[in-house]
mmCIF file of N, CA and C and ligand atoms in Angstrom:
data_model
loop_
_atom_site.group_PDB
_atom_site.id
_atom_site.type_symbol
_atom_site.label_atom_id
_atom_site.label_comp_id
_atom_site.label_asym_id
_atom_site.label_seq_id
_atom_site.Cartn_x
_atom_site.Cartn_y
_atom_site.Cartn_z
ATOM 1 N N MET S 902 214.015 45.594 26.000
ATOM 2 C CA MET S 902 214.103 45.943 27.408
ATOM 3 C C MET S 902 215.572 45.883 27.800
ATOM 4 N N LYS S 903 216.033 46.904 28.537
ATOM 5 C CA LYS S 903 217.436 46.939 28.963
ATOM 6 C C LYS S 903 217.514 47.126 30.472
ATOM 7 N N PRO S 904 218.627 46.694 31.095
ATOM 8 C CA PRO S 904 218.768 46.875 32.540
ATOM 9 C C PRO S 904 218.741 48.355 32.906
ATOM 10 N N ALA S 905 218.091 48.662 34.042
ATOM 11 C CA ALA S 905 218.011 50.052 34.494
ATOM 12 C C ALA S 905 219.232 50.450 35.307
ATOM 13 N N GLY S 906 220.064 49.486 35.682
ATOM 14 C CA GLY S 906 221.273 49.797 36.428
ATOM 15 C C GLY S 906 221.088 49.824 37.932
ATOM 16 N N PHE S 907 219.995 49.254 38.416
ATOM 17 C CA PHE S 907 219.736 49.209 39.858
ATOM 18 C C PHE S 907 219.327 47.803 40.243
ATOM 19 N N LEU S 908 219.714 47.381 41.432
ATOM 20 C CA LEU S 908 219.240 46.128 42.012
ATOM 21 C C LEU S 908 218.414 46.491 43.244
ATOM 22 N N CYS S 909 217.238 45.892 43.392
ATOM 23 C CA CYS S 909 216.358 46.183 44.518
ATOM 24 C C CYS S 909 216.012 44.881 45.219
ATOM 25 N N LYS S 910 215.953 44.927 46.543
ATOM 26 C CA LYS S 910 215.528 43.746 47.303
ATOM 27 C C LYS S 910 214.053 43.878 47.636
ATOM 28 N N ILE S 911 213.366 42.746 47.643
ATOM 29 C CA ILE S 911 211.972 42.701 48.049
ATOM 30 C C ILE S 911 211.945 42.525 49.564
ATOM 31 N N ASP S 912 211.185 43.375 50.273
ATOM 32 C CA ASP S 912 211.146 43.238 51.737
ATOM 33 C C ASP S 912 210.148 42.152 52.136
ATOM 34 N N LYS S 913 210.017 41.928 53.443
ATOM 35 C CA LYS S 913 209.203 40.811 53.919
ATOM 36 C C LYS S 913 207.721 40.969 53.590
ATOM 37 N N LEU S 914 207.295 42.164 53.235
ATOM 38 C CA LEU S 914 205.904 42.389 52.835
ATOM 39 C C LEU S 914 205.735 42.371 51.321
ATOM 40 N N GLY S 915 206.805 42.060 50.590
ATOM 41 C CA GLY S 915 206.728 41.975 49.134
ATOM 42 C C GLY S 915 206.936 43.292 48.428
ATOM 43 N N ARG S 916 207.391 44.305 49.171
ATOM 44 C CA ARG S 916 207.568 45.641 48.580
ATOM 45 C C ARG S 916 208.983 45.842 48.053
ATOM 46 N N ILE S 917 209.086 46.722 47.059
ATOM 47 C CA ILE S 917 210.391 47.181 46.598
ATOM 48 C C ILE S 917 210.364 48.703 46.619
ATOM 49 N N VAL S 918 211.537 49.293 46.644
ATOM 50 C CA VAL S 918 211.654 50.743 46.525
ATOM 51 C C VAL S 918 212.173 51.037 45.119
ATOM 52 N N VAL S 919 211.438 51.848 44.379
ATOM 53 C CA VAL S 919 211.900 52.285 43.059
ATOM 54 C C VAL S 919 212.914 53.400 43.309
ATOM 55 N N PRO S 920 214.150 53.230 42.860
ATOM 56 C CA PRO S 920 215.187 54.232 43.125
ATOM 57 C C PRO S 920 214.786 55.620 42.633
ATOM 58 N N LYS S 921 215.172 56.624 43.408
ATOM 59 C CA LYS S 921 214.825 58.020 43.130
ATOM 60 C C LYS S 921 215.125 58.443 41.687
ATOM 61 N N PRO S 922 216.308 58.097 41.133
ATOM 62 C CA PRO S 922 216.569 58.524 39.744
ATOM 63 C C PRO S 922 215.522 57.980 38.765
ATOM 64 N N LEU S 923 215.028 56.777 39.011
ATOM 65 C CA LEU S 923 213.998 56.220 38.127
ATOM 66 C C LEU S 923 212.655 56.898 38.363
ATOM 67 N N ARG S 924 212.344 57.201 39.643
ATOM 68 C CA ARG S 924 211.082 57.917 39.924
ATOM 69 C C ARG S 924 211.092 59.279 39.256
ATOM 70 N N THR S 925 212.224 59.930 39.290
ATOM 71 C CA THR S 925 212.333 61.248 38.656
ATOM 72 C C THR S 925 212.221 61.119 37.139
ATOM 73 N N LYS S 926 212.960 60.188 36.569
ATOM 74 C CA LYS S 926 212.969 60.014 35.109
ATOM 75 C C LYS S 926 211.575 59.703 34.568
ATOM 76 N N TYR S 927 210.813 58.884 35.316
ATOM 77 C CA TYR S 927 209.502 58.458 34.832
ATOM 78 C C TYR S 927 208.347 59.210 35.503
ATOM 79 N N ASP S 928 208.677 60.321 36.163
ATOM 80 C CA ASP S 928 207.678 61.193 36.786
ATOM 81 C C ASP S 928 206.736 60.413 37.709
ATOM 82 N N LEU S 929 207.306 59.581 38.556
ATOM 83 C CA LEU S 929 206.531 58.808 39.529
ATOM 84 C C LEU S 929 206.540 59.554 40.848
ATOM 85 N N ASN S 930 205.368 59.828 41.377
ATOM 86 C CA ASN S 930 205.242 60.618 42.595
ATOM 87 C C ASN S 930 204.412 59.869 43.629
ATOM 88 N N ILE S 931 204.474 60.335 44.875
ATOM 89 C CA ILE S 931 203.733 59.696 45.964
ATOM 90 C C ILE S 931 202.265 59.606 45.575
ATOM 91 N N ASP S 932 201.683 58.452 45.825
ATOM 92 C CA ASP S 932 200.268 58.151 45.553
ATOM 93 C C ASP S 932 199.927 57.967 44.076
ATOM 94 N N ASP S 933 200.915 58.032 43.182
ATOM 95 C CA ASP S 933 200.636 57.649 41.799
ATOM 96 C C ASP S 933 200.263 56.175 41.773
ATOM 97 N N THR S 934 199.476 55.792 40.813
ATOM 98 C CA THR S 934 199.126 54.384 40.628
ATOM 99 C C THR S 934 200.044 53.791 39.567
ATOM 100 N N ILE S 935 200.546 52.604 39.855
ATOM 101 C CA ILE S 935 201.435 51.893 38.943
ATOM 102 C C ILE S 935 200.669 50.710 38.373
ATOM 103 N N GLU S 936 200.788 50.506 37.070
ATOM 104 C CA GLU S 936 200.170 49.356 36.436
ATOM 105 C C GLU S 936 201.269 48.337 36.160
ATOM 106 N N LEU S 937 200.986 47.070 36.433
ATOM 107 C CA LEU S 937 201.973 46.012 36.244
ATOM 108 C C LEU S 937 201.632 45.203 35.006
ATOM 109 N N PHE S 938 202.635 44.932 34.208
ATOM 110 C CA PHE S 938 202.492 44.098 33.022
ATOM 111 C C PHE S 938 203.449 42.925 33.173
ATOM 112 N N THR S 939 203.077 41.794 32.653
ATOM 113 C CA THR S 939 203.945 40.624 32.768
ATOM 114 C C THR S 939 204.069 39.902 31.442
ATOM 115 N N ASP S 940 205.171 39.167 31.300
ATOM 116 C CA ASP S 940 205.279 38.139 30.278
ATOM 117 C C ASP S 940 205.850 36.926 30.985
ATOM 118 N N ASP S 941 206.367 35.967 30.278
ATOM 119 C CA ASP S 941 206.826 34.733 30.915
ATOM 120 C C ASP S 941 207.948 34.945 31.921
ATOM 121 N N GLU S 942 208.803 35.974 31.719
ATOM 122 C CA GLU S 942 209.982 36.146 32.561
ATOM 123 C C GLU S 942 210.102 37.515 33.216
ATOM 124 N N SER S 943 209.175 38.408 32.971
ATOM 125 C CA SER S 943 209.380 39.794 33.402
ATOM 126 C C SER S 943 208.129 40.405 33.999
ATOM 127 N N ILE S 944 208.346 41.392 34.854
ATOM 128 C CA ILE S 944 207.295 42.270 35.347
ATOM 129 C C ILE S 944 207.724 43.683 34.961
ATOM 130 N N ILE S 945 206.854 44.410 34.309
ATOM 131 C CA ILE S 945 207.150 45.776 33.898
ATOM 132 C C ILE S 945 206.201 46.709 34.642
ATOM 133 N N LEU S 946 206.755 47.782 35.205
ATOM 134 C CA LEU S 946 205.962 48.784 35.915
ATOM 135 C C LEU S 946 205.749 49.980 35.004
ATOM 136 N N LYS S 947 204.534 50.477 34.936
ATOM 137 C CA LYS S 947 204.266 51.705 34.187
ATOM 138 C C LYS S 947 203.355 52.591 35.003
ATOM 139 N N LYS S 948 203.612 53.898 34.925
ATOM 140 C CA LYS S 948 202.719 54.840 35.574
ATOM 141 C C LYS S 948 201.347 54.700 34.929
ATOM 142 N N TYR S 949 200.347 54.524 35.754
ATOM 143 C CA TYR S 949 199.002 54.322 35.231
ATOM 144 C C TYR S 949 198.423 55.640 34.761
ATOM 145 N N LYS S 950 197.940 55.632 33.556
ATOM 146 C CA LYS S 950 197.231 56.796 33.016
ATOM 147 C C LYS S 950 195.866 56.303 32.581
ATOM 148 N N GLU S 951 194.845 56.913 33.137
ATOM 149 C CA GLU S 951 193.504 56.516 32.754
ATOM 150 C C GLU S 951 193.329 56.770 31.257
ATOM 151 N N SER S 952 192.689 55.831 30.572
ATOM 152 C CA SER S 952 192.510 55.978 29.134
ATOM 153 C C SER S 952 191.158 55.425 28.715
ATOM 154 N N CYS S 953 190.741 55.831 27.554
ATOM 155 C CA CYS S 953 189.451 55.417 26.988
ATOM 156 C C CYS S 953 189.421 53.896 26.817
ATOM 157 N N ILE S 954 188.346 53.275 27.269
ATOM 158 C CA ILE S 954 188.264 51.817 27.163
ATOM 159 C C ILE S 954 188.103 51.358 25.714
ATOM 160 N N PHE S 955 187.753 52.257 24.827
ATOM 161 C CA PHE S 955 187.555 51.870 23.431
ATOM 162 C C PHE S 955 188.790 52.129 22.566
ATOM 163 N N CYS S 956 189.364 53.337 22.649
ATOM 164 C CA CYS S 956 190.446 53.677 21.717
ATOM 165 C C CYS S 956 191.802 53.874 22.397
ATOM 166 N N GLY S 957 191.828 53.954 23.722
ATOM 167 C CA GLY S 957 193.099 54.112 24.437
ATOM 168 C C GLY S 957 193.551 55.549 24.612
ATOM 169 N N SER S 958 192.818 56.504 24.065
ATOM 170 C CA SER S 958 193.206 57.914 24.216
ATOM 171 C C SER S 958 193.135 58.335 25.685
ATOM 172 N N ASP S 959 194.021 59.259 26.076
ATOM 173 C CA ASP S 959 193.968 59.773 27.446
ATOM 174 C C ASP S 959 193.519 61.238 27.482
ATOM 175 N N GLU S 960 192.907 61.682 26.387
ATOM 176 C CA GLU S 960 192.454 63.075 26.321
ATOM 177 C C GLU S 960 190.933 63.153 26.306
ATOM 178 N N ASN S 961 190.419 64.209 26.901
ATOM 179 C CA ASN S 961 188.981 64.491 26.906
ATOM 180 C C ASN S 961 188.155 63.310 27.431
ATOM 181 N N LEU S 962 188.545 62.800 28.575
ATOM 182 C CA LEU S 962 187.859 61.635 29.136
ATOM 183 C C LEU S 962 186.658 62.054 29.974
ATOM 184 N N VAL S 963 185.628 61.249 29.898
ATOM 185 C CA VAL S 963 184.486 61.363 30.791
ATOM 186 C C VAL S 963 184.283 59.979 31.390
ATOM 187 N N SER S 964 183.593 59.940 32.516
ATOM 188 C CA SER S 964 183.364 58.663 33.178
ATOM 189 C C SER S 964 181.934 58.208 32.928
ATOM 190 N N TYR S 965 181.784 56.944 32.576
ATOM 191 C CA TYR S 965 180.457 56.363 32.413
ATOM 192 C C TYR S 965 180.453 55.001 33.088
ATOM 193 N N GLU S 966 179.588 54.832 34.054
ATOM 194 C CA GLU S 966 179.480 53.568 34.791
ATOM 195 C C GLU S 966 180.850 53.131 35.321
ATOM 196 N N GLY S 967 181.651 54.112 35.771
ATOM 197 C CA GLY S 967 182.955 53.814 36.345
ATOM 198 C C GLY S 967 184.048 53.537 35.325
ATOM 199 N N LYS S 968 183.753 53.701 34.048
ATOM 200 C CA LYS S 968 184.744 53.469 32.985
ATOM 201 C C LYS S 968 185.043 54.787 32.287
ATOM 202 N N ALA S 969 186.292 54.952 31.854
ATOM 203 C CA ALA S 969 186.688 56.158 31.132
ATOM 204 C C ALA S 969 186.389 55.986 29.646
ATOM 205 N N VAL S 970 185.759 56.995 29.079
ATOM 206 C CA VAL S 970 185.460 57.009 27.642
ATOM 207 C C VAL S 970 185.798 58.406 27.138
ATOM 208 N N CYS S 971 186.477 58.485 25.996
ATOM 209 C CA CYS S 971 186.809 59.817 25.468
ATOM 210 C C CYS S 971 185.590 60.403 24.748
ATOM 211 N N LYS S 972 185.599 61.715 24.640
ATOM 212 C CA LYS S 972 184.449 62.387 24.027
ATOM 213 C C LYS S 972 184.294 62.004 22.566
ATOM 214 N N SER S 973 185.384 61.690 21.894
ATOM 215 C CA SER S 973 185.309 61.258 20.500
ATOM 216 C C SER S 973 184.533 59.939 20.398
ATOM 217 N N CYS S 974 184.819 59.006 21.274
ATOM 218 C CA CYS S 974 184.108 57.716 21.253
ATOM 219 C C CYS S 974 182.658 57.896 21.706
ATOM 220 N N VAL S 975 182.424 58.808 22.651
ATOM 221 C CA VAL S 975 181.048 59.093 23.057
ATOM 222 C C VAL S 975 180.255 59.570 21.847
ATOM 223 N N ALA S 976 180.867 60.459 21.047
ATOM 224 C CA ALA S 976 180.182 60.977 19.857
ATOM 225 C C ALA S 976 179.902 59.850 18.871
ATOM 226 N N LYS S 977 180.884 58.969 18.677
ATOM 227 C CA LYS S 977 180.694 57.841 17.751
ATOM 228 C C LYS S 977 179.609 56.907 18.260
ATOM 229 N N LEU S 978 179.610 56.645 19.576
ATOM 230 C CA LEU S 978 178.600 55.728 20.151
ATOM 231 C C LEU S 978 177.199 56.306 20.052
ATOM 232 N N SER S 979 177.116 57.618 20.149
ATOM 233 C CA SER S 979 175.795 58.239 20.112
ATOM 234 C C SER S 979 175.130 58.093 18.750
ATOM 235 N N LYS S 980 175.922 57.771 17.715
ATOM 236 C CA LYS S 980 175.382 57.606 16.358
ATOM 237 C C LYS S 980 174.912 56.178 16.092
ATOM 238 N N ILE S 981 175.179 55.282 17.008
ATOM 239 C CA ILE S 981 174.774 53.874 16.808
ATOM 240 C C ILE S 981 173.276 53.727 17.022
HETATM 241 ZN ZN1 LIG C 1152 187.980 56.746 22.796
#
């Protein structure tokens, strides 16, 4: 992990503004969902991409009981 070259202040509601160059670089747009990851010392922001709960693929997804499953895993599950 390397510094992005920006310092941001947290406002009184706990919000930060992601600088425009970073939003552009990482294709972050209004109403996109951001997923937060943490370790002992860091918070990492990533654009949320829905993915299969079994294999992690983000292609050919269908929804089942509110969960995303790819068609490949659906085919595998149907053989069980
Ligand atoms: Zn899958």
